[in-house]
């Protein structure tokens, strides 16, 4: 598989939110602070994540969660929930928050 073929899935993603929270605790802390609920999904790769729900569903967002050097990373393909000011403000009670949203 060539380098470009590895990212063909990106053509299916119409929007995305990437959020970083300076928090080393569980993601549940962040979701509670943001006044959000979350249903756990099976482990998946970034490429597989949009297929889990077939599009945007706020009960499954963010779809991918991980950690990176003291930051909790939340990725929502085709999602926007963590781009809302009130959600980011709530999450920021636990630490600094950086959230980037873009769409077509």
PDB file of N, CA, C and O in Angstrom, residues 7-63:
ATOM      1  N   UNK A   7      -4.071   6.813   3.339  1.00  0.00           N
ATOM      2  CA  UNK A   7      -4.908   7.891   3.859  1.00  0.00           C
ATOM      3  C   UNK A   7      -6.157   8.121   3.017  1.00  0.00           C
ATOM      4  O   UNK A   7      -6.810   9.153   3.130  1.00  0.00           O
ATOM      5  N   UNK A   8      -6.529   7.160   2.187  1.00  0.00           N
ATOM      6  CA  UNK A   8      -7.721   7.290   1.343  1.00  0.00           C
ATOM      7  C   UNK A   8      -8.983   7.471   2.177  1.00  0.00           C
ATOM      8  O   UNK A   8      -9.941   8.106   1.746  1.00  0.00           O
ATOM      9  N   UNK A   9      -9.004   6.925   3.396  1.00  0.00           N
ATOM     10  CA  UNK A   9     -10.162   7.062   4.273  1.00  0.00           C
ATOM     11  C   UNK A   9     -10.494   8.525   4.555  1.00  0.00           C
ATOM     12  O   UNK A   9     -11.643   8.851   4.849  1.00  0.00           O
ATOM     13  N   UNK A  10      -9.512   9.416   4.459  1.00  0.00           N
ATOM     14  CA  UNK A  10      -9.740  10.830   4.782  1.00  0.00           C
ATOM     15  C   UNK A  10     -10.774  11.470   3.869  1.00  0.00           C
ATOM     16  O   UNK A  10     -11.427  12.438   4.250  1.00  0.00           O
ATOM     17  N   UNK A  11     -10.962  10.915   2.683  1.00  0.00           N
ATOM     18  CA  UNK A  11     -11.975  11.448   1.781  1.00  0.00           C
ATOM     19  C   UNK A  11     -13.378  11.233   2.326  1.00  0.00           C
ATOM     20  O   UNK A  11     -14.313  11.911   1.931  1.00  0.00           O
ATOM     21  N   UNK A  12     -13.556  10.275   3.244  1.00  0.00           N
ATOM     22  CA  UNK A  12     -14.858   9.992   3.840  1.00  0.00           C
ATOM     23  C   UNK A  12     -15.155  10.887   5.036  1.00  0.00           C
ATOM     24  O   UNK A  12     -16.278  10.960   5.493  1.00  0.00           O
ATOM     25  N   UNK A  13     -14.144  11.542   5.586  1.00  0.00           N
ATOM     26  CA  UNK A  13     -14.312  12.388   6.765  1.00  0.00           C
ATOM     27  C   UNK A  13     -14.629  13.802   6.298  1.00  0.00           C
ATOM     28  O   UNK A  13     -13.832  14.438   5.633  1.00  0.00           O
ATOM     29  N   UNK A  14     -15.824  14.268   6.638  1.00  0.00           N
ATOM     30  CA  UNK A  14     -16.257  15.586   6.197  1.00  0.00           C
ATOM     31  C   UNK A  14     -15.875  16.681   7.177  1.00  0.00           C
ATOM     32  O   UNK A  14     -15.812  17.841   6.818  1.00  0.00           O
ATOM     33  N   UNK A  15     -15.649  16.332   8.405  1.00  0.00           N
ATOM     34  CA  UNK A  15     -15.280  17.300   9.434  1.00  0.00           C
ATOM     35  C   UNK A  15     -14.497  16.551  10.503  1.00  0.00           C
ATOM     36  O   UNK A  15     -14.513  15.329  10.556  1.00  0.00           O
ATOM     37  N   UNK A  16     -13.837  17.306  11.367  1.00  0.00           N
ATOM     38  CA  UNK A  16     -13.083  16.668  12.435  1.00  0.00           C
ATOM     39  C   UNK A  16     -12.811  17.672  13.540  1.00  0.00           C
ATOM     40  O   UNK A  16     -12.615  18.852  13.281  1.00  0.00           O
ATOM     41  N   UNK A  17     -12.821  17.158  14.764  1.00  0.00           N
ATOM     42  CA  UNK A  17     -12.381  17.948  15.903  1.00  0.00           C
ATOM     43  C   UNK A  17     -11.260  17.185  16.588  1.00  0.00           C
ATOM     44  O   UNK A  17     -11.397  15.991  16.855  1.00  0.00           O
ATOM     45  N   UNK A  18     -10.171  17.883  16.851  1.00  0.00           N
ATOM     46  CA  UNK A  18      -9.054  17.330  17.611  1.00  0.00           C
ATOM     47  C   UNK A  18      -8.921  18.207  18.853  1.00  0.00           C
ATOM     48  O   UNK A  18      -8.789  19.421  18.743  1.00  0.00           O
ATOM     49  N   UNK A  19      -9.004  17.573  20.021  1.00  0.00           N
ATOM     50  CA  UNK A  19      -8.951  18.304  21.278  1.00  0.00           C
ATOM     51  C   UNK A  19      -7.850  17.730  22.145  1.00  0.00           C
ATOM     52  O   UNK A  19      -7.726  16.509  22.269  1.00  0.00           O
ATOM     53  N   UNK A  20      -7.061  18.596  22.741  1.00  0.00           N
ATOM     54  CA  UNK A  20      -6.027  18.193  23.687  1.00  0.00           C
ATOM     55  C   UNK A  20      -6.351  18.842  25.026  1.00  0.00           C
ATOM     56  O   UNK A  20      -6.629  20.042  25.085  1.00  0.00           O
ATOM     57  N   UNK A  21      -6.337  18.041  26.086  1.00  0.00           N
ATOM     58  CA  UNK A  21      -6.605  18.536  27.434  1.00  0.00           C
ATOM     59  C   UNK A  21      -5.406  18.175  28.298  1.00  0.00           C
ATOM     60  O   UNK A  21      -4.999  17.010  28.344  1.00  0.00           O
ATOM     61  N   UNK A  22      -4.832  19.166  28.970  1.00  0.00           N
ATOM     62  CA  UNK A  22      -3.684  18.926  29.854  1.00  0.00           C
ATOM     63  C   UNK A  22      -4.186  18.235  31.110  1.00  0.00           C
ATOM     64  O   UNK A  22      -4.393  18.845  32.154  1.00  0.00           O
ATOM     65  N   UNK A  23      -4.429  16.930  30.984  1.00  0.00           N
ATOM     66  CA  UNK A  23      -5.002  16.136  32.074  1.00  0.00           C
ATOM     67  C   UNK A  23      -4.487  14.710  31.923  1.00  0.00           C
ATOM     68  O   UNK A  23      -4.544  14.140  30.841  1.00  0.00           O
ATOM     69  N   UNK A  24      -4.003  14.146  33.012  1.00  0.00           N
ATOM     70  CA  UNK A  24      -3.465  12.790  32.943  1.00  0.00           C
ATOM     71  C   UNK A  24      -4.402  11.764  33.565  1.00  0.00           C
ATOM     72  O   UNK A  24      -4.096  10.586  33.588  1.00  0.00           O
ATOM     73  N   UNK A  25      -5.555  12.217  34.032  1.00  0.00           N
ATOM     74  CA  UNK A  25      -6.530  11.304  34.619  1.00  0.00           C
ATOM     75  C   UNK A  25      -7.382  10.650  33.547  1.00  0.00           C
ATOM     76  O   UNK A  25      -7.147  10.802  32.350  1.00  0.00           O
ATOM     77  N   UNK A  26      -8.416   9.939  33.974  1.00  0.00           N
ATOM     78  CA  UNK A  26      -9.275   9.247  33.016  1.00  0.00           C
ATOM     79  C   UNK A  26     -10.107  10.206  32.166  1.00  0.00           C
ATOM     80  O   UNK A  26     -10.430  11.312  32.588  1.00  0.00           O
ATOM     81  N   UNK A  27     -10.445   9.744  30.971  1.00  0.00           N
ATOM     82  CA  UNK A  27     -11.248  10.548  30.058  1.00  0.00           C
ATOM     83  C   UNK A  27     -12.610  10.858  30.672  1.00  0.00           C
ATOM     84  O   UNK A  27     -13.202  11.904  30.391  1.00  0.00           O
ATOM     85  N   UNK A  28     -13.104   9.992  31.536  1.00  0.00           N
ATOM     86  CA  UNK A  28     -14.390  10.244  32.199  1.00  0.00           C
ATOM     87  C   UNK A  28     -14.395  11.547  32.972  1.00  0.00           C
ATOM     88  O   UNK A  28     -15.416  12.237  33.037  1.00  0.00           O
ATOM     89  N   UNK A  29     -13.250  11.918  33.573  1.00  0.00           N
ATOM     90  CA  UNK A  29     -13.151  13.208  34.273  1.00  0.00           C
ATOM     91  C   UNK A  29     -13.428  14.368  33.323  1.00  0.00           C
ATOM     92  O   UNK A  29     -14.129  15.314  33.656  1.00  0.00           O
ATOM     93  N   UNK A  30     -12.835  14.287  32.136  1.00  0.00           N
ATOM     94  CA  UNK A  30     -12.987  15.359  31.144  1.00  0.00           C
ATOM     95  C   UNK A  30     -14.431  15.432  30.671  1.00  0.00           C
ATOM     96  O   UNK A  30     -15.011  16.512  30.566  1.00  0.00           O
ATOM     97  N   UNK A  31     -15.028  14.291  30.401  1.00  0.00           N
ATOM     98  CA  UNK A  31     -16.402  14.279  29.916  1.00  0.00           C
ATOM     99  C   UNK A  31     -17.368  14.805  30.966  1.00  0.00           C
ATOM    100  O   UNK A  31     -18.293  15.558  30.644  1.00  0.00           O
ATOM    101  N   UNK A  32     -17.157  14.447  32.233  1.00  0.00           N
ATOM    102  CA  UNK A  32     -18.015  14.986  33.293  1.00  0.00           C
ATOM    103  C   UNK A  32     -17.842  16.492  33.427  1.00  0.00           C
ATOM    104  O   UNK A  32     -18.815  17.229  33.569  1.00  0.00           O
ATOM    105  N   UNK A  33     -16.595  16.969  33.386  1.00  0.00           N
ATOM    106  CA  UNK A  33     -16.340  18.407  33.490  1.00  0.00           C
ATOM    107  C   UNK A  33     -16.971  19.162  32.324  1.00  0.00           C
ATOM    108  O   UNK A  33     -17.438  20.291  32.475  1.00  0.00           O
ATOM    109  N   UNK A  34     -17.014  18.515  31.150  1.00  0.00           N
ATOM    110  CA  UNK A  34     -17.597  19.129  29.957  1.00  0.00           C
ATOM    111  C   UNK A  34     -19.116  18.935  29.911  1.00  0.00           C
ATOM    112  O   UNK A  34     -19.765  19.369  28.973  1.00  0.00           O
ATOM    113  N   UNK A  35     -19.667  18.266  30.928  1.00  0.00           N
ATOM    114  CA  UNK A  35     -21.098  17.983  31.010  1.00  0.00           C
ATOM    115  C   UNK A  35     -21.561  17.149  29.819  1.00  0.00           C
ATOM    116  O   UNK A  35     -22.566  17.434  29.176  1.00  0.00           O
ATOM    117  N   UNK A  36     -20.792  16.114  29.506  1.00  0.00           N
ATOM    118  CA  UNK A  36     -21.098  15.223  28.397  1.00  0.00           C
ATOM    119  C   UNK A  36     -21.141  13.790  28.875  1.00  0.00           C
ATOM    120  O   UNK A  36     -20.549  13.433  29.891  1.00  0.00           O
ATOM    121  N   UNK A  37     -21.832  12.944  28.134  1.00  0.00           N
ATOM    122  CA  UNK A  37     -21.832  11.511  28.393  1.00  0.00           C
ATOM    123  C   UNK A  37     -21.129  10.834  27.233  1.00  0.00           C
ATOM    124  O   UNK A  37     -20.912  11.441  26.178  1.00  0.00           O
ATOM    125  N   UNK A  38     -20.803   9.578  27.420  1.00  0.00           N
ATOM    126  CA  UNK A  38     -20.046   8.893  26.388  1.00  0.00           C
ATOM    127  C   UNK A  38     -20.290   7.409  26.512  1.00  0.00           C
ATOM    128  O   UNK A  38     -20.242   6.857  27.604  1.00  0.00           O
ATOM    129  N   UNK A  39     -20.557   6.756  25.407  1.00  0.00           N
ATOM    130  CA  UNK A  39     -20.679   5.308  25.364  1.00  0.00           C
ATOM    131  C   UNK A  39     -19.379   4.741  24.820  1.00  0.00           C
ATOM    132  O   UNK A  39     -18.886   5.194  23.792  1.00  0.00           O
ATOM    133  N   UNK A  40     -18.847   3.767  25.501  1.00  0.00           N
ATOM    134  CA  UNK A  40     -17.593   3.174  25.064  1.00  0.00           C
ATOM    135  C   UNK A  40     -17.813   2.324  23.814  1.00  0.00           C
ATOM    136  O   UNK A  40     -18.823   1.651  23.673  1.00  0.00           O
ATOM    137  N   UNK A  41     -16.856   2.384  22.913  1.00  0.00           N
ATOM    138  CA  UNK A  41     -16.901   1.609  21.669  1.00  0.00           C
ATOM    139  C   UNK A  41     -15.704   0.663  21.655  1.00  0.00           C
ATOM    140  O   UNK A  41     -14.748   0.851  22.409  1.00  0.00           O
ATOM    141  N   UNK A  42     -15.721  -0.314  20.780  1.00  0.00           N
ATOM    142  CA  UNK A  42     -14.555  -1.207  20.676  1.00  0.00           C
ATOM    143  C   UNK A  42     -13.306  -0.445  20.248  1.00  0.00           C
ATOM    144  O   UNK A  42     -13.407   0.620  19.625  1.00  0.00           O
ATOM    145  N   UNK A  43     -12.152  -0.982  20.570  1.00  0.00           N
ATOM    146  CA  UNK A  43     -10.899  -0.357  20.131  1.00  0.00           C
ATOM    147  C   UNK A  43     -10.877  -0.329  18.611  1.00  0.00           C
ATOM    148  O   UNK A  43     -11.353  -1.246  17.949  1.00  0.00           O
ATOM    149  N   UNK A  44     -10.353   0.740  18.060  1.00  0.00           N
ATOM    150  CA  UNK A  44     -10.288   0.854  16.609  1.00  0.00           C
ATOM    151  C   UNK A  44      -9.135   1.762  16.221  1.00  0.00           C
ATOM    152  O   UNK A  44      -8.548   2.431  17.057  1.00  0.00           O
ATOM    153  N   UNK A  45      -8.858   1.794  14.938  1.00  0.00           N
ATOM    154  CA  UNK A  45      -7.875   2.713  14.401  1.00  0.00           C
ATOM    155  C   UNK A  45      -8.610   3.954  13.911  1.00  0.00           C
ATOM    156  O   UNK A  45      -9.837   3.975  13.796  1.00  0.00           O
ATOM    157  N   UNK A  46      -7.853   4.985  13.584  1.00  0.00           N
ATOM    158  CA  UNK A  46      -8.463   6.208  13.053  1.00  0.00           C
ATOM    159  C   UNK A  46      -9.246   5.890  11.787  1.00  0.00           C
ATOM    160  O   UNK A  46     -10.341   6.398  11.581  1.00  0.00           O
ATOM    161  N   UNK A  47      -8.696   5.018  10.969  1.00  0.00           N
ATOM    162  CA  UNK A  47      -9.346   4.658   9.713  1.00  0.00           C
ATOM    163  C   UNK A  47     -10.677   3.948   9.948  1.00  0.00           C
ATOM    164  O   UNK A  47     -11.640   4.152   9.228  1.00  0.00           O
ATOM    165  N   UNK A  48     -10.754   3.116  10.971  1.00  0.00           N
ATOM    166  CA  UNK A  48     -11.959   2.339  11.250  1.00  0.00           C
ATOM    167  C   UNK A  48     -13.024   3.114  12.016  1.00  0.00           C
ATOM    168  O   UNK A  48     -14.199   2.770  11.962  1.00  0.00           O
ATOM    169  N   UNK A  49     -12.638   4.148  12.740  1.00  0.00           N
ATOM    170  CA  UNK A  49     -13.546   4.826  13.655  1.00  0.00           C
ATOM    171  C   UNK A  49     -14.845   5.325  13.018  1.00  0.00           C
ATOM    172  O   UNK A  49     -15.914   5.089  13.574  1.00  0.00           O
ATOM    173  N   UNK A  50     -14.822   6.008  11.876  1.00  0.00           N
ATOM    174  CA  UNK A  50     -16.097   6.490  11.320  1.00  0.00           C
ATOM    175  C   UNK A  50     -17.079   5.374  11.001  1.00  0.00           C
ATOM    176  O   UNK A  50     -18.294   5.576  11.046  1.00  0.00           O
ATOM    177  N   UNK A  51     -16.591   4.179  10.716  1.00  0.00           N
ATOM    178  CA  UNK A  51     -17.484   3.064  10.401  1.00  0.00           C
ATOM    179  C   UNK A  51     -18.212   2.525  11.630  1.00  0.00           C
ATOM    180  O   UNK A  51     -19.212   1.819  11.495  1.00  0.00           O
ATOM    181  N   UNK A  52     -17.741   2.853  12.822  1.00  0.00           N
ATOM    182  CA  UNK A  52     -18.369   2.335  14.033  1.00  0.00           C
ATOM    183  C   UNK A  52     -19.807   2.829  14.185  1.00  0.00           C
ATOM    184  O   UNK A  52     -20.662   2.116  14.675  1.00  0.00           O
ATOM    185  N   UNK A  53     -20.053   4.072  13.794  1.00  0.00           N
ATOM    186  CA  UNK A  53     -21.387   4.648  13.989  1.00  0.00           C
ATOM    187  C   UNK A  53     -22.026   5.111  12.691  1.00  0.00           C
ATOM    188  O   UNK A  53     -23.161   5.548  12.694  1.00  0.00           O
ATOM    189  N   UNK A  54     -21.315   5.049  11.592  1.00  0.00           N
ATOM    190  CA  UNK A  54     -21.892   5.435  10.309  1.00  0.00           C
ATOM    191  C   UNK A  54     -22.148   6.926  10.173  1.00  0.00           C
ATOM    192  O   UNK A  54     -23.062   7.348   9.484  1.00  0.00           O
ATOM    193  N   UNK A  55     -21.381   7.747  10.844  1.00  0.00           N
ATOM    194  CA  UNK A  55     -21.557   9.194  10.756  1.00  0.00           C
ATOM    195  C   UNK A  55     -21.565   9.808  12.137  1.00  0.00           C
ATOM    196  O   UNK A  55     -21.207   9.194  13.120  1.00  0.00           O
ATOM    197  N   UNK A  56     -22.022  11.038  12.226  1.00  0.00           N
ATOM    198  CA  UNK A  56     -22.025  11.758  13.500  1.00  0.00           C
ATOM    199  C   UNK A  56     -23.076  11.208  14.453  1.00  0.00           C
ATOM    200  O   UNK A  56     -24.220  11.006  14.086  1.00  0.00           O
ATOM    201  N   UNK A  57     -22.671  10.958  15.666  1.00  0.00           N
ATOM    202  CA  UNK A  57     -23.576  10.558  16.728  1.00  0.00           C
ATOM    203  C   UNK A  57     -22.980  11.093  18.025  1.00  0.00           C
ATOM    204  O   UNK A  57     -21.923  10.641  18.453  1.00  0.00           O
ATOM    205  N   UNK A  58     -23.629  12.071  18.671  1.00  0.00           N
ATOM    206  CA  UNK A  58     -23.032  12.695  19.854  1.00  0.00           C
ATOM    207  C   UNK A  58     -22.812  11.736  21.014  1.00  0.00           C
ATOM    208  O   UNK A  58     -22.031  12.018  21.910  1.00  0.00           O
ATOM    209  N   UNK A  59     -23.486  10.583  21.015  1.00  0.00           N
ATOM    210  CA  UNK A  59     -23.285   9.639  22.101  1.00  0.00           C
ATOM    211  C   UNK A  59     -22.007   8.824  21.919  1.00  0.00           C
ATOM    212  O   UNK A  59     -21.607   8.094  22.812  1.00  0.00           O
ATOM    213  N   UNK A  60     -21.380   8.918  20.766  1.00  0.00           N
ATOM    214  CA  UNK A  60     -20.144   8.181  20.493  1.00  0.00           C
ATOM    215  C   UNK A  60     -18.956   9.123  20.355  1.00  0.00           C
ATOM    216  O   UNK A  60     -17.872   8.701  20.025  1.00  0.00           O
ATOM    217  N   UNK A  61     -19.138  10.390  20.561  1.00  0.00           N
ATOM    218  CA  UNK A  61     -18.058  11.345  20.335  1.00  0.00           C
ATOM    219  C   UNK A  61     -17.381  11.667  21.650  1.00  0.00           C
ATOM    220  O   UNK A  61     -18.082  11.872  22.641  1.00  0.00           O
ATOM    221  N   UNK A  62     -16.078  11.772  21.766  1.00  0.00           N
ATOM    222  CA  UNK A  62     -15.100  11.557  20.708  1.00  0.00           C
ATOM    223  C   UNK A  62     -14.908  10.063  20.434  1.00  0.00           C
ATOM    224  O   UNK A  62     -15.083   9.240  21.315  1.00  0.00           O
ATOM    225  N   UNK A  63     -14.529   9.755  19.231  1.00  0.00           N
ATOM    226  CA  UNK A  63     -14.373   8.350  18.867  1.00  0.00           C
ATOM    227  C   UNK A  63     -13.017   7.774  19.251  1.00  0.00           C
ATOM    228  O   UNK A  63     -12.907   6.591  19.509  1.00  0.00           O
TER     229      UNK A  63
END
